[in-house]
Tab-separated table of C-alpha atoms and ligand atoms in Angstrom:
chain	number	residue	atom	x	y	z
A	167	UNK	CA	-91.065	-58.103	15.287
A	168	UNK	CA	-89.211	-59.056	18.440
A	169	UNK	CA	-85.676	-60.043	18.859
A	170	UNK	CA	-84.039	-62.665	21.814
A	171	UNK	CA	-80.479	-61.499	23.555
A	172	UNK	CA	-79.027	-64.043	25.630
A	173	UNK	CA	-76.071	-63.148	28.068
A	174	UNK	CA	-73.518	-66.577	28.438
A	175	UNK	CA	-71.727	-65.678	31.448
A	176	UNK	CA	-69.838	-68.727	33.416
A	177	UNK	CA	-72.377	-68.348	36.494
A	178	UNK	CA	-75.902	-67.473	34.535
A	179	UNK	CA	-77.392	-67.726	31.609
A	180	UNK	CA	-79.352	-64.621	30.707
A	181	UNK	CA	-81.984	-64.944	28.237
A	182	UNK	CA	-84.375	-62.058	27.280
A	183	UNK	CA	-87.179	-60.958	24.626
A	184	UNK	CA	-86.921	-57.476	23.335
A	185	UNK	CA	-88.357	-55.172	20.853
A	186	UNK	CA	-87.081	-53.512	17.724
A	187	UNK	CA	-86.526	-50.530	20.625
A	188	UNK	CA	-84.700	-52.312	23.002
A	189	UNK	CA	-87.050	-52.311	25.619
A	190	UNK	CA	-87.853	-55.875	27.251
A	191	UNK	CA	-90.671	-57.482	26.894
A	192	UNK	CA	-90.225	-60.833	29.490
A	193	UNK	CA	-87.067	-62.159	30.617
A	194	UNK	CA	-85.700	-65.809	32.124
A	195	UNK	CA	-82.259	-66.924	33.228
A	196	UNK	CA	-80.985	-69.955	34.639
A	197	UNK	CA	-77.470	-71.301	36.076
A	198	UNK	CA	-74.931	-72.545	33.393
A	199	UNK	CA	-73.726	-75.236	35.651
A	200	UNK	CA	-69.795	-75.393	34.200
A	201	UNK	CA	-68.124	-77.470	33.541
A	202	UNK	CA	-70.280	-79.122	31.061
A	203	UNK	CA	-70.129	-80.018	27.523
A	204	UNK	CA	-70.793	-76.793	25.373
A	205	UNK	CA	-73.879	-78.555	23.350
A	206	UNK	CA	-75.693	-79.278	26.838
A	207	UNK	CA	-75.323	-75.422	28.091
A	208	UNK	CA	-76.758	-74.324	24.234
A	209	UNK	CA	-79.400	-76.680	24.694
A	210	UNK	CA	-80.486	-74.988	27.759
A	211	UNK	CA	-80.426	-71.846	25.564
A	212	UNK	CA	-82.606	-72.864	22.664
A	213	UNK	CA	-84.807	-74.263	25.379
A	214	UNK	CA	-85.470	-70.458	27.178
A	215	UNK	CA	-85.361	-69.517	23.951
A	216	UNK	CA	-88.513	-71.807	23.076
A	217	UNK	CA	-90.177	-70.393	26.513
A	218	UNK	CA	-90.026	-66.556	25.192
A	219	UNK	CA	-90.999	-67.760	21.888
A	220	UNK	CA	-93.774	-69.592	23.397
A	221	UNK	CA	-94.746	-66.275	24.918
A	222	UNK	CA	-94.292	-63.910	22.197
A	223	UNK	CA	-97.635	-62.841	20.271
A	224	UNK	CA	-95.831	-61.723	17.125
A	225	UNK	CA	-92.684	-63.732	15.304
A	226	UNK	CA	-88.767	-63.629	16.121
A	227	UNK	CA	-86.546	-62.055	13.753
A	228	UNK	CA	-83.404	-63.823	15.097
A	229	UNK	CA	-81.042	-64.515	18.144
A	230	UNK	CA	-77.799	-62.679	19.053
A	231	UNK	CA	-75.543	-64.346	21.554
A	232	UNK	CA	-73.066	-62.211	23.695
A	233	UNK	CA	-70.138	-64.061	24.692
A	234	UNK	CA	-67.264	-64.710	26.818
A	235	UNK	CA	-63.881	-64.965	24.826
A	236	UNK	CA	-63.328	-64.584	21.436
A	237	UNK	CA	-66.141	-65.339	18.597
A	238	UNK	CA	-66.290	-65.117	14.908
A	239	UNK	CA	-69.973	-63.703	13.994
A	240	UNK	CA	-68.966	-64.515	10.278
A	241	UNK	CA	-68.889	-68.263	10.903
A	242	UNK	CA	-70.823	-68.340	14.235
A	243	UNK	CA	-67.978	-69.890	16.194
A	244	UNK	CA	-66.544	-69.455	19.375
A	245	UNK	CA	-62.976	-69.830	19.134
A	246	UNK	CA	-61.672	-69.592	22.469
A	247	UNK	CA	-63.523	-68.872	25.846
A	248	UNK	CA	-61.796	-68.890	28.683
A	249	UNK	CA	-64.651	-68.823	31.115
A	250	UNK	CA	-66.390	-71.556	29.205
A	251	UNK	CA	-63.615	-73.586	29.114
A	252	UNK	CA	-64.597	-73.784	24.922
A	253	UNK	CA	-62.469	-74.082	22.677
A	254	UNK	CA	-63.769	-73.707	18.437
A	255	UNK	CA	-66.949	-74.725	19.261
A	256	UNK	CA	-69.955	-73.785	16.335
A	257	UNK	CA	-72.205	-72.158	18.346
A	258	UNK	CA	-73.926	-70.127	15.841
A	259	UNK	CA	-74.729	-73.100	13.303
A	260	UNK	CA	-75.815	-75.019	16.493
A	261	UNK	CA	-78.175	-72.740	18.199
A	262	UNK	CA	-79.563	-72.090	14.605
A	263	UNK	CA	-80.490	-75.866	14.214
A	264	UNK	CA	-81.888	-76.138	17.587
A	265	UNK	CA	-84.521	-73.097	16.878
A	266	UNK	CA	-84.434	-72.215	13.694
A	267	UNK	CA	-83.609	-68.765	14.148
A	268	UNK	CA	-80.276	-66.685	12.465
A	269	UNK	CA	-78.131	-66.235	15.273
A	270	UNK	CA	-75.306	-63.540	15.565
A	271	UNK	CA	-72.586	-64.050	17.741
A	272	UNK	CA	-70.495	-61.029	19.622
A	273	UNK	CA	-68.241	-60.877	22.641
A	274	UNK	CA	-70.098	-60.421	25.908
A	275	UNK	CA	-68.525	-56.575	27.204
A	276	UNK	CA	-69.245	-55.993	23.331
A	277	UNK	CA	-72.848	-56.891	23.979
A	278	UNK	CA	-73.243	-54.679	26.686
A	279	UNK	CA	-71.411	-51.842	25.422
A	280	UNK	CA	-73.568	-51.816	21.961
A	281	UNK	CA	-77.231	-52.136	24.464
A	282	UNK	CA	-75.503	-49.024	26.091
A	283	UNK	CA	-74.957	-47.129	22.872
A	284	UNK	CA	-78.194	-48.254	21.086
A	285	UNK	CA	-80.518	-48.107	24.555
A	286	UNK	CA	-79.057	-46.687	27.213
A	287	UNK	CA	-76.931	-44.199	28.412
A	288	UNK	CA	-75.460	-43.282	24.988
A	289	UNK	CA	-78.631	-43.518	22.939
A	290	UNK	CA	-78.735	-41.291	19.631
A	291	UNK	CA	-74.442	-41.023	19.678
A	292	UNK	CA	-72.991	-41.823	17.018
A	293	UNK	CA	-69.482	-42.950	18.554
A	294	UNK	CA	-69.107	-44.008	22.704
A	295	UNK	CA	-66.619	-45.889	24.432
A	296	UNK	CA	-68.368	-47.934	27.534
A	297	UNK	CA	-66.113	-49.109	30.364
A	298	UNK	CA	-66.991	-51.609	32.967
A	299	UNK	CA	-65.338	-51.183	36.086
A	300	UNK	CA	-65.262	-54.632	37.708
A	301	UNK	CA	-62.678	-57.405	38.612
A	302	UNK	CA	-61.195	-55.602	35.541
A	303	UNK	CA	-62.257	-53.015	33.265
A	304	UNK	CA	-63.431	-54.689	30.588
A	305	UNK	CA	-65.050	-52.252	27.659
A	306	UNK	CA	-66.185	-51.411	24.096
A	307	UNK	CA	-65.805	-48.977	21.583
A	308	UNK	CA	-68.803	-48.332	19.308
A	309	UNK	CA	-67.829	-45.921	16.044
A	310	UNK	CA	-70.143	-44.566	14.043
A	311	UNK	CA	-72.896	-46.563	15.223
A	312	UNK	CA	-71.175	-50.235	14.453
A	313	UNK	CA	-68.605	-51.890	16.966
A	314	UNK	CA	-65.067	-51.805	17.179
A	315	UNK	CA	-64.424	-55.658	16.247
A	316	UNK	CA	-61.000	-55.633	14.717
A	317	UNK	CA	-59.231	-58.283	12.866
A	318	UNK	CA	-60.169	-61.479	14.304
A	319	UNK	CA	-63.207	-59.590	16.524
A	320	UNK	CA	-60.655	-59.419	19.362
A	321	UNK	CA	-60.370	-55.330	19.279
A	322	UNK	CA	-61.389	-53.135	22.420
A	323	UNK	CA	-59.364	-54.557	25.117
A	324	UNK	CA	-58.639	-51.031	27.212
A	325	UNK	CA	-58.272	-52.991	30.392
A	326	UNK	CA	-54.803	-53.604	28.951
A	327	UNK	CA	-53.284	-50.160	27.709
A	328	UNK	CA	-50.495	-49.876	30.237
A	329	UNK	CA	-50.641	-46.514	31.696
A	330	UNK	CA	-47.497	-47.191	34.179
A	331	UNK	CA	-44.750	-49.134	32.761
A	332	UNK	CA	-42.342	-48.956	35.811
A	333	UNK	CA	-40.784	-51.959	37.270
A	334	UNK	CA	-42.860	-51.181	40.751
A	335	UNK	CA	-46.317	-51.057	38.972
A	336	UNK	CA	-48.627	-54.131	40.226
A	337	UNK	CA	-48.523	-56.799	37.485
A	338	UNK	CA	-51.315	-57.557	35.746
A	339	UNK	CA	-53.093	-61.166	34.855
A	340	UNK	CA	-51.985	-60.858	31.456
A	341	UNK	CA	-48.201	-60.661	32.093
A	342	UNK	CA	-47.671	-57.335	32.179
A	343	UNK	CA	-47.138	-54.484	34.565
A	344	UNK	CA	-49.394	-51.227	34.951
A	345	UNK	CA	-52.447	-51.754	32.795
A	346	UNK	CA	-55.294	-49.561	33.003
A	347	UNK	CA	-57.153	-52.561	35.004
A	348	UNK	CA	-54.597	-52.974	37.861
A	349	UNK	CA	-55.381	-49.057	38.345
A	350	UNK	CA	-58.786	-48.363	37.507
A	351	UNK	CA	-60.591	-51.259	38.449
A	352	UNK	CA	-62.897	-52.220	41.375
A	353	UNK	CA	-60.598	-54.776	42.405
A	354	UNK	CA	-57.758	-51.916	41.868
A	355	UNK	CA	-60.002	-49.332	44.246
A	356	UNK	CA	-60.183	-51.906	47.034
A	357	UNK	CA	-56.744	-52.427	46.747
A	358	UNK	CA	-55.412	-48.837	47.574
A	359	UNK	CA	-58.433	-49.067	50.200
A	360	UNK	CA	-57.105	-51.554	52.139
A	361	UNK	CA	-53.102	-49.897	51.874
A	362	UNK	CA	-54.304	-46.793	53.181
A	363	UNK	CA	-56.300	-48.373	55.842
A	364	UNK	CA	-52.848	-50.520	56.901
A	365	UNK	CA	-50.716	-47.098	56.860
A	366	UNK	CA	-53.401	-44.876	58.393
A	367	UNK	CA	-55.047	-47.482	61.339
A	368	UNK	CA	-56.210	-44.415	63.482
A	369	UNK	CA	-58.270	-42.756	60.255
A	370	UNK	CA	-61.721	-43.906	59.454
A	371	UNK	CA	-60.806	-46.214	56.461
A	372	UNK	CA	-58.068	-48.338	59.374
A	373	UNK	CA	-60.914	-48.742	61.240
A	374	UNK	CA	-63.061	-50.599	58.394
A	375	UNK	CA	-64.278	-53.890	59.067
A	376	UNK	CA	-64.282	-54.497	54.782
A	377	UNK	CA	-63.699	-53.494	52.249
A	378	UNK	CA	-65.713	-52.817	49.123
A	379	UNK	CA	-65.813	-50.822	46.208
A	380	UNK	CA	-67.775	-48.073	48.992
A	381	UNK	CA	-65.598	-48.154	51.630
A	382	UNK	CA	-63.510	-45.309	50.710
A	383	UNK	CA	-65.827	-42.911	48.956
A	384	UNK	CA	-68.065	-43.076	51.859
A	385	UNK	CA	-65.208	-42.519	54.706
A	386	UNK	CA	-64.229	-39.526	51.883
A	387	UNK	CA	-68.064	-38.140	52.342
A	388	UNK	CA	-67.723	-38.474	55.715
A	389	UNK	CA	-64.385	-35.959	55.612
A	390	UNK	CA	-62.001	-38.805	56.469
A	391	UNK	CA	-58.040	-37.593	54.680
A	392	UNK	CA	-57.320	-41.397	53.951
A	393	UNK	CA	-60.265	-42.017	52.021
A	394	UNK	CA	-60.060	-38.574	50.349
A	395	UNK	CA	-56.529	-39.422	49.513
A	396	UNK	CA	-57.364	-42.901	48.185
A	397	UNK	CA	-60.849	-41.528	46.096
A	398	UNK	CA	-58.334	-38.742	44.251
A	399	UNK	CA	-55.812	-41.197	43.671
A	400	UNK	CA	-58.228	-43.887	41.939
A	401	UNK	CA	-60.260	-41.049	39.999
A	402	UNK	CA	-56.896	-39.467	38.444
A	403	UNK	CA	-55.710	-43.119	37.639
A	404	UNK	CA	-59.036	-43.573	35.949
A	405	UNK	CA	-58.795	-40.100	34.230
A	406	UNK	CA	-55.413	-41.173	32.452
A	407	UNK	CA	-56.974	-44.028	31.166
A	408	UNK	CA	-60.272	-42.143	30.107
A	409	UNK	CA	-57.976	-39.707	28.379
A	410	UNK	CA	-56.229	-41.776	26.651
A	411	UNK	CA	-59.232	-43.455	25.132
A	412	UNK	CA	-61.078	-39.881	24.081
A	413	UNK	CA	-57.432	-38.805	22.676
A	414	UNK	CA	-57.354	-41.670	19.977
A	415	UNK	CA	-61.272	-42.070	19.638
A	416	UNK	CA	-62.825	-38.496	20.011
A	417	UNK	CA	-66.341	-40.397	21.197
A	418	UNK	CA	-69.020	-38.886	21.778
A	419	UNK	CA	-69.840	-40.029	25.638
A	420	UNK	CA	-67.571	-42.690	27.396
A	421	UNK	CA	-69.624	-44.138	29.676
A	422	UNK	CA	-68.774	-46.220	32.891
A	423	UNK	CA	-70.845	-49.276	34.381
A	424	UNK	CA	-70.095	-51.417	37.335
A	425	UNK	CA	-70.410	-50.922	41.088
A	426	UNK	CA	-67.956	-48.232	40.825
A	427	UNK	CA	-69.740	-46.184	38.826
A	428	UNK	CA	-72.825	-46.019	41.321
A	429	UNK	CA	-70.827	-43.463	42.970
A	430	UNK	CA	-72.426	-40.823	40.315
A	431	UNK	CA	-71.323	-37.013	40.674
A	432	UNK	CA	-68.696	-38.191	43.456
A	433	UNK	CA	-66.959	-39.793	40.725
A	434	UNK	CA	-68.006	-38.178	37.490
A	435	UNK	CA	-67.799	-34.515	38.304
A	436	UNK	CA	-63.932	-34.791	39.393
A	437	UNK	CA	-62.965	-37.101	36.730
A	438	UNK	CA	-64.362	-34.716	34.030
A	439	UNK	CA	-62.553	-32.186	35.612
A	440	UNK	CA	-59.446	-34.778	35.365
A	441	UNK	CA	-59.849	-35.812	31.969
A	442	UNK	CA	-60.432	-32.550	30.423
A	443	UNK	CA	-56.720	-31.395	31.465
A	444	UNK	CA	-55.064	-34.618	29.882
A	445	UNK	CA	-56.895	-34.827	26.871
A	446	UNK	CA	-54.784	-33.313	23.510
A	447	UNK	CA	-56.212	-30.509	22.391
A	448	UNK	CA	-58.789	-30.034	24.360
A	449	UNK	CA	-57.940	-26.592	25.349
A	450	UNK	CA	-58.865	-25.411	21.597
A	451	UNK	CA	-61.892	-28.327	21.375
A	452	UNK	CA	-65.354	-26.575	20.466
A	453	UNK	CA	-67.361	-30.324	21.536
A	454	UNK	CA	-66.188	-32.128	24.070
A	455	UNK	CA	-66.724	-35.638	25.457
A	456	UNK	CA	-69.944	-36.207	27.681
A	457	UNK	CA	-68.728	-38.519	30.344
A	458	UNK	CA	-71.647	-40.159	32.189
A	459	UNK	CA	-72.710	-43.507	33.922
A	460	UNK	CA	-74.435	-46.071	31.648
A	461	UNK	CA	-78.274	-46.509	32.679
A	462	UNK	CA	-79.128	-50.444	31.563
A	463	UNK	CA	-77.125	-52.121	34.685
A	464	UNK	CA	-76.698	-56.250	34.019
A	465	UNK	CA	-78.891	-56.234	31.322
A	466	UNK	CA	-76.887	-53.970	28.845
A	467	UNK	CA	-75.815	-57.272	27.449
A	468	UNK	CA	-79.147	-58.874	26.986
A	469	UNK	CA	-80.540	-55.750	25.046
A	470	UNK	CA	-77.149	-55.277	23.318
A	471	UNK	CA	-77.339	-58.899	21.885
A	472	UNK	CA	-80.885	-58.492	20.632
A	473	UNK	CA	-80.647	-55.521	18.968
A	474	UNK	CA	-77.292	-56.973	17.083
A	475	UNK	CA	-79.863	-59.424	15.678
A	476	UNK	CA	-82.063	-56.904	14.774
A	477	UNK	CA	-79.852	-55.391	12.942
A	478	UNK	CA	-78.726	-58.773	10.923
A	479	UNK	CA	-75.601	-59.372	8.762
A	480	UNK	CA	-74.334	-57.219	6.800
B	59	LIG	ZN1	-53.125	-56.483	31.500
């Protein structure tokens, strides 16, 4: 039996056919074209859907859908999306009617962290916290082998655990000051980037033309002291956060996805070394937490969704 994942974001819709393994079998996407009424974007969905079906030489056990916002799986409703501009909308019951198909319904980073966990760079843990270092750092928390939902399926939000709470710390789109996001983000990294470059115009990083999440690990590979300065900085911001996470979960492996974390070893090896000296009692800790960069790229989500389908309702 195969199983369809489809990935809502506000630019694409992702829609892809994958076995009981979590490998994929075909795949199709095409733009969502916001703002538009929510039953036009989910009949584009039921209509890929009918594509992979079409393709498919054995039957489809169901659809999961991962999400921007917050969604109910219990009811199948998404009650508030930001990105979607949604607002309550019955997505589940919808989609259902439109292919006849049970559909499950989970929040889009939760998607992707669960494909991580069940496929990818956590497979066979029982317990991982993934970490997407974007425009934010979005995440999820997977405990023995099910996802952190919470009450209301909003749980899992590390981007905002507030790891400086001083009345200098840059504020964050949520209100607050000092979350982990403002600090450990992509759009944090390219932020200290470009203050270094300002204070230090004679070093490599002042003489940047742009900057990206690259700009200064590769002017630290290249021996440059600003970069180097701005690469230790970010990593031991990132390491507080990391530590904080593996101090109330214990996971097995955290693992981090986004642009950042193409930087591999430069990153990993000096934030293990980071995390291991913040985390509580890790000094006397016989296991300790594998800390690694997730393996499925943009289509953790996809896989994620399907194999929540696979798995049904409890
Ligand atoms: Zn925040």
């Amino acid at each position: 039996m195969k199983f369809i994942g489809v990935d809502l974001g506000g630019t694409n819709i992702k829609v892809a056919l994958v076995d009981e393994k979590g490998q994929i079998v075909a795949e199709r996407s095409r733009p969502t074209l916001l703002p538009r009424p929510a039953e036009a974007v989910c009949d584009d969905i039921a209509a890929l859907c009918a594509e992979l079906t079409a393709d498919a030489d054995e039957s489809i056990g169901g659809i999961g859908v991962g999400c921007p916002g917050t969604v109910d799986d219990e009811t199948g409703m998404v009650l508030y999306s930001n990105n979607l501009d949604w607002n309550n909308f019955a997505m589940g019951p919808y989609l259902t009617q439109k292919t006849g198909l049970p559909v499950r319904l989970v929040n889009d980073a939760n998607a992707a962290a669960l494909g991580e966990v069940l496929a990818g760079c956590a497979k066979d843990a029982q317990s991982a916290v993934i970490l997407t270092l974007g425009t934010g750092v979005g995440g999820g928390v997977v405990l023995d082998g099910k996802l952190l939902v919470g009450y209301t399926g909003a749980a899992a939000e590390p981007g905002h655990m507030v790891i400086c709470d001083t009345p200098d710390a840059p504020l964050c789109t949520c209100g607050r000051r000092g979350c982990f996001e403002v600090y450990g983000s992509a759009t944090a990294l390219i932020r200290m980037t470009r203050e270094a470059a300002e204070a230090h115009p004679d070093s490599l990083l002042g003489r940047a033309q742009s900057f990206t999440g690259r700009t200064a690990f590769d002017a630290a590979r290249a021996g440059d002291a600003a970069g180097q300065q701005v690469v230790q900085a970010y990593i031991h911001n990132l390491a507080v956060g990391v530590a904080n996470l593996v101090s109330i979960f214990f996971p097995q492996v955290v693992g981090l996805s986004g642009g950042v974390a193409n930087e591999g070893e430069s990153l990993l090896a000096p934030l293990r070394k980071e995390v291991d000296a913040l985390v509580y009692g890790h000094a006397h800790a016989k296991k300790k937490t594998a800390i690694v960069a997730c393996t499925l790229g943009y289509r953790a989500g996809v896989i994620g969704a399907a194999l929540l389908a696979r798995d049904g309702k409890e």
